[in-house]
Amino acid sequence: MSELADRHEASGKVREIYNFGDTMLLVASDRISAFDVIMPTPIPDKGRVLTALSAFWFERTAELVPNHLISIDPTQFPAAARETPDLAGRAMLVKRLTMMPIECVVRGYLAGSGWKDYRDTGSICGLRLPDGLRESERLPRPIFTPATKATSGHDINIDAETARLLVGDDARYEMLERLSLDLYEHASSFARERGIIIADTKFEFGIDETGQLVLADEALTSDSSRFWPAEGYAPGGAQPAFDKQFLRDWLEAQHWNKQPPAPELPDDVVAGTRGRYTEAYQLLTGEPFSAYLRRNGVTP
Ligand SMILES: Nc1ncnc2c1ncn2[C@@H]1O[C@H](COP(=O)(O)OP(=O)(O)OP(=O)(O)O)[C@@H](O)[C@H]1O
Ligand SMILES: [Mg+2]
């Protein structure tokens, strides 16, 4: 254990990062945030669902773009990580890249900061959209709306000019845009046939030692995307989040002021939320989440 702790590089809101030189280990915890606050109660296996989804999409999209995943099998991990309990199914060994300084956001529907910007200006990231669109409405076509990686708080939407300057190379910028749109098209039509709308999503890319663009970070999970149930989709207002809505609704009913600390979550809220995460996995992949756990040697 202490050997892995020595490798600790950074903590995100939900992930821990360990440094192994040319590779790194991304470990998804069971922490969950709602209204931008981390809950004091974890959701068992939530991190495993997210890792399972990233791994699923990396495999499905490998022909569109290479990705950083080396393995989710702990027997393939560096020695310091091999013996650590609880990593199975939740840790990804990845190739370390030089990260691009923009977040590659694709929006197929009008939500979140995209909806706010459109409502205020008629545009998102400088892209003019038709008048009269409603909240959560499907866009005429998916759009690429890059953002900066803010070190704290929310990412900031930027226009194409600014994003180009940050990337520093027009051809590379255009490649990022095209790959992001291709990935979104592929994943969103796949998910839509399985009852999930991917309203928007964020990709991160890096370059490897040969200068090739590689898909990194997590990909097409419900933490990096907005997943909505297709059933009941109704533009003209906010849509329920596929997996977090149950928790959000419960929190709203507690009249909590949305400032930390958040209330402890009761068992039924934990179980209900876990059930929504595993249901999303099953809908998307067609296999029960328990099969993923078994395949990856996770013993209850
Ligand atoms: N293959 C890679 N090589 C190098 N860095 C990577 C790679 N994949 C992801 N990263 C970086 O690792 C970090 C993952 O951190 P993580 O997402 O957990 O936290 P965060 O981005 O700091 O905060 P948040 O929790 O808000 O997302 C990000 O900075 C991401 O850009
Ligand atoms: Mg991040």
Coordinates of C-alpha atoms and ligand atoms in Angstrom, one line a residue:
M1 CA 0.0 0.0 0.0
S2 CA 2.6 2.5 1.0
E3 CA 4.5 1.8 -2.2
L4 CA 1.5 3.0 -4.2
A5 CA 1.0 6.0 -1.9
D6 CA 4.6 7.1 -2.8
R7 CA 3.5 7.3 -6.4
H8 CA 0.6 9.6 -5.7
E9 CA 0.6 12.5 -8.2
A10 CA -2.8 14.2 -7.9
S11 CA -6.4 14.0 -6.7
G12 CA -9.3 15.1 -8.8
K13 CA -12.9 15.5 -7.5
V14 CA -13.4 11.7 -8.0
R15 CA -10.1 10.2 -9.2
E16 CA -6.7 9.6 -7.8
I17 CA -3.7 9.7 -10.1
Y18 CA -0.4 7.7 -9.6
N19 CA 2.8 8.3 -11.4
F20 CA 4.8 5.5 -13.0
G21 CA 7.0 7.5 -15.3
D22 CA 5.9 6.8 -18.9
T23 CA 2.6 5.4 -17.6
M24 CA 0.1 6.5 -15.0
L25 CA -2.6 4.8 -13.0
L26 CA -6.0 6.5 -13.0
V27 CA -8.2 5.2 -10.1
A28 CA -11.9 6.1 -10.0
S29 CA -13.2 6.3 -6.5
D30 CA -16.8 5.9 -5.4
R31 CA -17.1 9.6 -4.5
I32 CA -20.1 11.3 -6.0
S33 CA -20.8 15.0 -6.4
A34 CA -24.1 16.8 -6.7
F35 CA -24.6 20.5 -7.2
D36 CA -20.8 20.7 -7.3
V37 CA -20.4 19.4 -3.8
I38 CA -18.8 16.0 -2.9
M39 CA -21.2 13.9 -0.9
P40 CA -20.0 12.5 2.4
T41 CA -21.3 9.0 1.5
P42 CA -19.8 7.0 -1.4
I43 CA -21.8 5.1 -3.9
P44 CA -20.4 1.5 -3.9
D45 CA -19.0 0.6 -7.4
K46 CA -19.7 3.9 -8.9
G47 CA -16.0 4.3 -9.8
R48 CA -16.0 0.8 -11.3
V49 CA -19.0 1.7 -13.5
L50 CA -17.1 4.8 -14.8
T51 CA -14.0 2.8 -15.5
A52 CA -16.0 0.1 -17.2
L53 CA -17.7 2.6 -19.4
S54 CA -14.4 4.3 -20.4
A55 CA -12.9 0.9 -21.2
F56 CA -15.9 -0.1 -23.2
W57 CA -15.8 3.1 -25.3
F58 CA -12.0 3.0 -25.8
E59 CA -12.4 -0.5 -27.3
R60 CA -15.3 0.5 -29.5
T61 CA -13.7 3.7 -30.8
A62 CA -10.1 2.4 -31.2
E63 CA -10.6 2.4 -35.0
L64 CA -11.6 6.1 -35.0
V65 CA -8.8 7.3 -32.8
P66 CA -6.0 5.6 -30.8
N67 CA -6.4 6.0 -27.0
H68 CA -4.2 5.9 -23.9
L69 CA -5.5 2.8 -22.3
I70 CA -3.0 0.1 -21.7
S71 CA -4.9 -2.2 -19.3
I72 CA -7.5 -2.4 -16.6
D73 CA -6.2 -5.8 -15.5
P74 CA -4.2 -5.5 -12.2
T75 CA -1.9 -8.3 -13.2
Q76 CA -0.6 -6.0 -15.9
F77 CA 0.0 -3.1 -13.5
P78 CA 3.4 -2.1 -12.2
A79 CA 4.5 -4.1 -9.1
A80 CA 3.6 -1.3 -6.6
A81 CA 0.0 -1.4 -7.8
R82 CA -0.4 -5.1 -8.3
E83 CA -0.9 -6.0 -4.7
T84 CA -3.1 -3.0 -3.7
P85 CA -6.6 -4.1 -2.7
D86 CA -9.7 -2.6 -4.3
L87 CA -8.1 -1.6 -7.6
A88 CA -9.6 -4.3 -9.7
G89 CA -12.2 -2.9 -12.1
R90 CA -11.7 0.7 -11.1
A91 CA -8.1 1.4 -12.1
M92 CA -6.8 2.1 -15.6
L93 CA -3.1 1.9 -16.5
V94 CA -2.6 4.5 -19.2
K95 CA 0.2 5.9 -21.4
R96 CA 1.4 9.3 -20.2
L97 CA 0.8 11.9 -22.9
T98 CA 1.5 15.6 -23.4
M99 CA -2.0 16.9 -22.9
M100 CA -3.6 19.4 -25.2
P101 CA -4.6 22.6 -23.3
I102 CA -8.3 22.5 -24.3
E103 CA -11.3 20.5 -23.3
C104 CA -12.9 19.1 -26.5
V105 CA -16.6 19.5 -25.8
V106 CA -19.3 18.3 -28.3
R107 CA -22.9 19.3 -27.8
G108 CA -25.8 17.6 -29.6
Y109 CA -28.4 19.2 -27.4
L110 CA -28.8 22.5 -25.7
A111 CA -28.0 22.2 -22.0
G112 CA -25.8 23.5 -19.2
S113 CA -23.5 26.4 -20.0
G114 CA -24.3 25.9 -23.7
W115 CA -28.0 26.7 -23.0
K116 CA -27.0 29.7 -20.8
D117 CA -24.7 31.1 -23.4
Y118 CA -27.3 30.6 -26.2
R119 CA -30.1 32.2 -24.1
D120 CA -27.9 35.2 -23.4
T121 CA -26.2 35.7 -26.8
G122 CA -27.8 33.4 -29.4
S123 CA -24.4 31.7 -29.8
I124 CA -22.1 29.2 -28.1
C125 CA -18.4 29.6 -28.3
G126 CA -19.0 32.2 -31.1
L127 CA -21.1 29.8 -33.1
R128 CA -24.4 31.4 -34.1
L129 CA -27.4 29.0 -33.7
P130 CA -30.9 29.3 -35.1
D131 CA -33.3 31.5 -33.1
G132 CA -36.1 30.0 -31.0
L133 CA -34.4 26.9 -29.7
R134 CA -35.7 25.6 -26.4
E135 CA -33.7 24.3 -23.4
S136 CA -32.6 20.7 -24.0
E137 CA -33.6 20.9 -27.7
R138 CA -31.6 18.8 -30.2
L139 CA -29.3 20.9 -32.2
P140 CA -29.6 20.9 -36.0
R141 CA -26.2 19.2 -35.9
P142 CA -23.7 18.5 -33.2
I143 CA -21.2 21.3 -32.5
F144 CA -17.7 21.5 -31.2
T145 CA -17.5 24.0 -28.3
P146 CA -14.0 24.0 -26.8
A147 CA -13.3 25.1 -23.2
T148 CA -10.2 25.9 -21.2
K149 CA -9.2 23.6 -18.5
A150 CA -9.8 25.8 -15.5
T151 CA -7.6 24.9 -12.5
S152 CA -10.5 25.5 -10.2
G153 CA -14.2 25.8 -10.6
H154 CA -16.0 25.6 -13.9
D155 CA -14.4 25.3 -17.3
I156 CA -14.7 28.4 -19.5
N157 CA -16.1 28.2 -23.0
I158 CA -13.9 29.8 -25.6
D159 CA -14.3 30.6 -29.3
A160 CA -12.5 28.8 -32.1
E161 CA -9.9 31.6 -32.5
T162 CA -8.8 31.3 -28.8
A163 CA -8.8 27.5 -28.9
R164 CA -6.7 27.6 -32.1
L165 CA -4.1 29.8 -30.4
L166 CA -4.0 27.6 -27.3
V167 CA -3.5 24.5 -29.5
G168 CA -0.9 26.5 -31.5
D169 CA -1.4 24.6 -34.8
D170 CA -4.3 25.0 -37.1
A171 CA -4.1 21.5 -38.6
R172 CA -4.0 20.0 -35.1
Y173 CA -6.9 22.1 -34.0
E174 CA -9.0 20.9 -36.9
M175 CA -8.1 17.4 -36.2
L176 CA -9.2 17.7 -32.6
E177 CA -12.5 19.1 -33.8
R178 CA -13.1 16.4 -36.4
L179 CA -12.1 13.5 -34.1
S180 CA -14.3 14.9 -31.3
L181 CA -17.3 15.2 -33.6
D182 CA -16.7 11.7 -35.1
L183 CA -16.5 10.2 -31.6
Y184 CA -19.7 11.9 -30.5
E185 CA -21.6 10.9 -33.6
H186 CA -20.5 7.3 -33.2
A187 CA -21.2 7.1 -29.4
S188 CA -24.4 9.1 -29.4
S189 CA -26.1 7.1 -32.1
F190 CA -25.0 3.8 -30.4
A191 CA -26.4 5.0 -27.1
R192 CA -29.6 6.4 -28.6
E193 CA -30.5 3.0 -29.9
R194 CA -30.1 1.7 -26.3
G195 CA -32.3 4.3 -24.7
I196 CA -29.7 6.8 -23.6
I197 CA -29.3 10.3 -25.0
I198 CA -25.8 11.6 -24.7
A199 CA -26.6 15.3 -24.7
D200 CA -23.0 16.5 -24.6
T201 CA -19.6 15.2 -23.7
K202 CA -16.1 16.3 -23.1
F203 CA -12.9 14.6 -24.5
E204 CA -9.3 15.2 -23.6
F205 CA -6.5 14.5 -26.1
G206 CA -2.8 14.4 -25.8
I207 CA 0.1 13.7 -28.1
D208 CA 2.4 10.8 -27.8
E209 CA 6.2 10.7 -28.5
T210 CA 5.6 10.4 -32.2
G211 CA 3.4 13.5 -32.3
Q212 CA 0.2 11.6 -32.9
L213 CA -3.1 12.7 -31.2
V214 CA -4.4 10.2 -28.7
L215 CA -7.7 10.1 -26.8
A216 CA -7.0 10.3 -23.1
D217 CA -8.6 10.8 -19.7
E218 CA -12.0 9.2 -19.2
A219 CA -14.3 9.0 -22.2
L220 CA -18.1 9.0 -22.6
T221 CA -18.9 8.3 -19.0
S222 CA -21.7 10.0 -17.2
D223 CA -19.2 12.1 -15.3
S224 CA -17.8 13.5 -18.5
S225 CA -21.1 13.7 -20.3
R226 CA -24.8 14.4 -19.8
F227 CA -26.7 11.1 -20.1
W228 CA -30.5 11.5 -20.3
P229 CA -33.1 8.7 -20.4
A230 CA -34.5 8.8 -24.0
E231 CA -37.9 7.8 -22.6
G232 CA -39.7 10.9 -21.5
Y233 CA -37.3 13.3 -23.3
A234 CA -39.1 16.6 -23.6
P235 CA -37.4 19.8 -24.7
G236 CA -38.5 23.0 -23.1
G237 CA -36.9 22.5 -19.7
A238 CA -34.1 20.7 -18.0
Q239 CA -34.0 16.9 -18.4
P240 CA -33.4 14.4 -15.6
A241 CA -29.8 13.0 -15.4
F242 CA -29.9 9.3 -16.1
D243 CA -27.9 8.3 -13.0
K244 CA -27.8 11.3 -10.6
Q245 CA -31.4 12.5 -10.7
F246 CA -32.5 10.3 -7.9
L247 CA -29.8 11.8 -5.7
R248 CA -30.5 15.3 -6.8
D249 CA -34.2 15.0 -6.2
W250 CA -33.6 13.6 -2.7
L251 CA -31.2 16.5 -2.0
E252 CA -33.8 19.0 -3.2
A253 CA -36.3 17.6 -0.8
Q254 CA -33.9 18.0 2.1
H255 CA -33.8 21.8 1.7
W256 CA -30.0 21.6 2.0
N257 CA -28.4 25.0 1.1
K258 CA -26.0 23.3 -1.5
Q259 CA -23.0 24.4 0.5
P260 CA -20.6 21.9 2.0
P261 CA -21.1 19.8 4.0
A262 CA -23.8 17.8 2.2
P263 CA -26.1 15.6 4.3
E264 CA -25.2 11.9 4.8
L265 CA -27.1 9.8 2.2
P266 CA -29.5 7.2 3.6
D267 CA -29.2 3.5 2.4
D268 CA -32.1 3.7 0.0
V269 CA -30.6 6.7 -1.8
V270 CA -27.2 5.0 -2.0
A271 CA -28.8 1.8 -3.3
G272 CA -31.1 3.6 -5.8
T273 CA -28.2 5.7 -7.1
R274 CA -26.0 2.6 -7.5
G275 CA -28.8 0.9 -9.4
R276 CA -29.0 3.7 -11.9
Y277 CA -25.3 3.6 -12.6
T278 CA -25.3 -0.1 -13.1
E279 CA -28.4 0.2 -15.2
A280 CA -26.7 2.7 -17.5
Y281 CA -23.8 0.2 -17.9
Q282 CA -26.2 -2.6 -18.7
L283 CA -28.2 -0.6 -21.2
L284 CA -25.1 0.6 -23.1
T285 CA -23.1 -2.5 -23.1
G286 CA -25.8 -5.2 -23.1
E287 CA -24.2 -7.0 -20.2
P288 CA -25.2 -7.0 -16.6
F289 CA -22.7 -5.0 -14.4
S290 CA -22.2 -8.1 -12.3
A291 CA -20.6 -9.8 -15.4
Y292 CA -18.1 -6.9 -15.6
L293 CA -17.2 -7.4 -11.9
R294 CA -16.8 -11.2 -12.4
R295 CA -14.7 -10.8 -15.5
N296 CA -12.4 -8.4 -13.7
G297 CA -12.0 -10.5 -10.6
V298 CA -13.9 -8.3 -8.2
T299 CA -15.2 -10.3 -5.3
P300 CA -18.1 -8.8 -3.4
Ligands
LIG1 N1 -2.8 9.9 -20.7 C1 -2.7 11.0 -20.0 N2 -1.5 11.6 -19.8 C2 -1.3 12.7 -19.0 N3 -2.3 13.3 -18.3 C3 -3.5 12.8 -18.4 C4 -3.8 11.6 -19.2 N4 -5.1 11.3 -19.2 C5 -5.6 12.2 -18.3 N5 -4.7 13.1 -17.9 C6 -4.9 14.2 -17.0 O1 -5.0 13.6 -15.7 C7 -5.8 14.5 -14.9 C8 -7.0 13.7 -14.3 O2 -7.5 14.4 -13.3 P1 -9.0 14.4 -12.8 O3 -9.9 14.5 -14.0 O4 -9.2 13.3 -11.9 O5 -9.0 15.7 -12.0 P2 -9.1 17.2 -12.5 O6 -9.3 17.2 -14.0 O7 -8.0 17.9 -11.9 O8 -10.4 17.7 -11.8 P3 -11.9 17.2 -12.0 O9 -12.2 16.2 -10.9 O10 -12.7 18.4 -11.9 O11 -12.0 16.5 -13.4 C9 -6.3 15.6 -15.8 O12 -5.5 16.7 -15.6 C10 -6.1 15.1 -17.2 O13 -5.9 16.1 -18.1
MG2 MG -10.8 16.1 -15.1

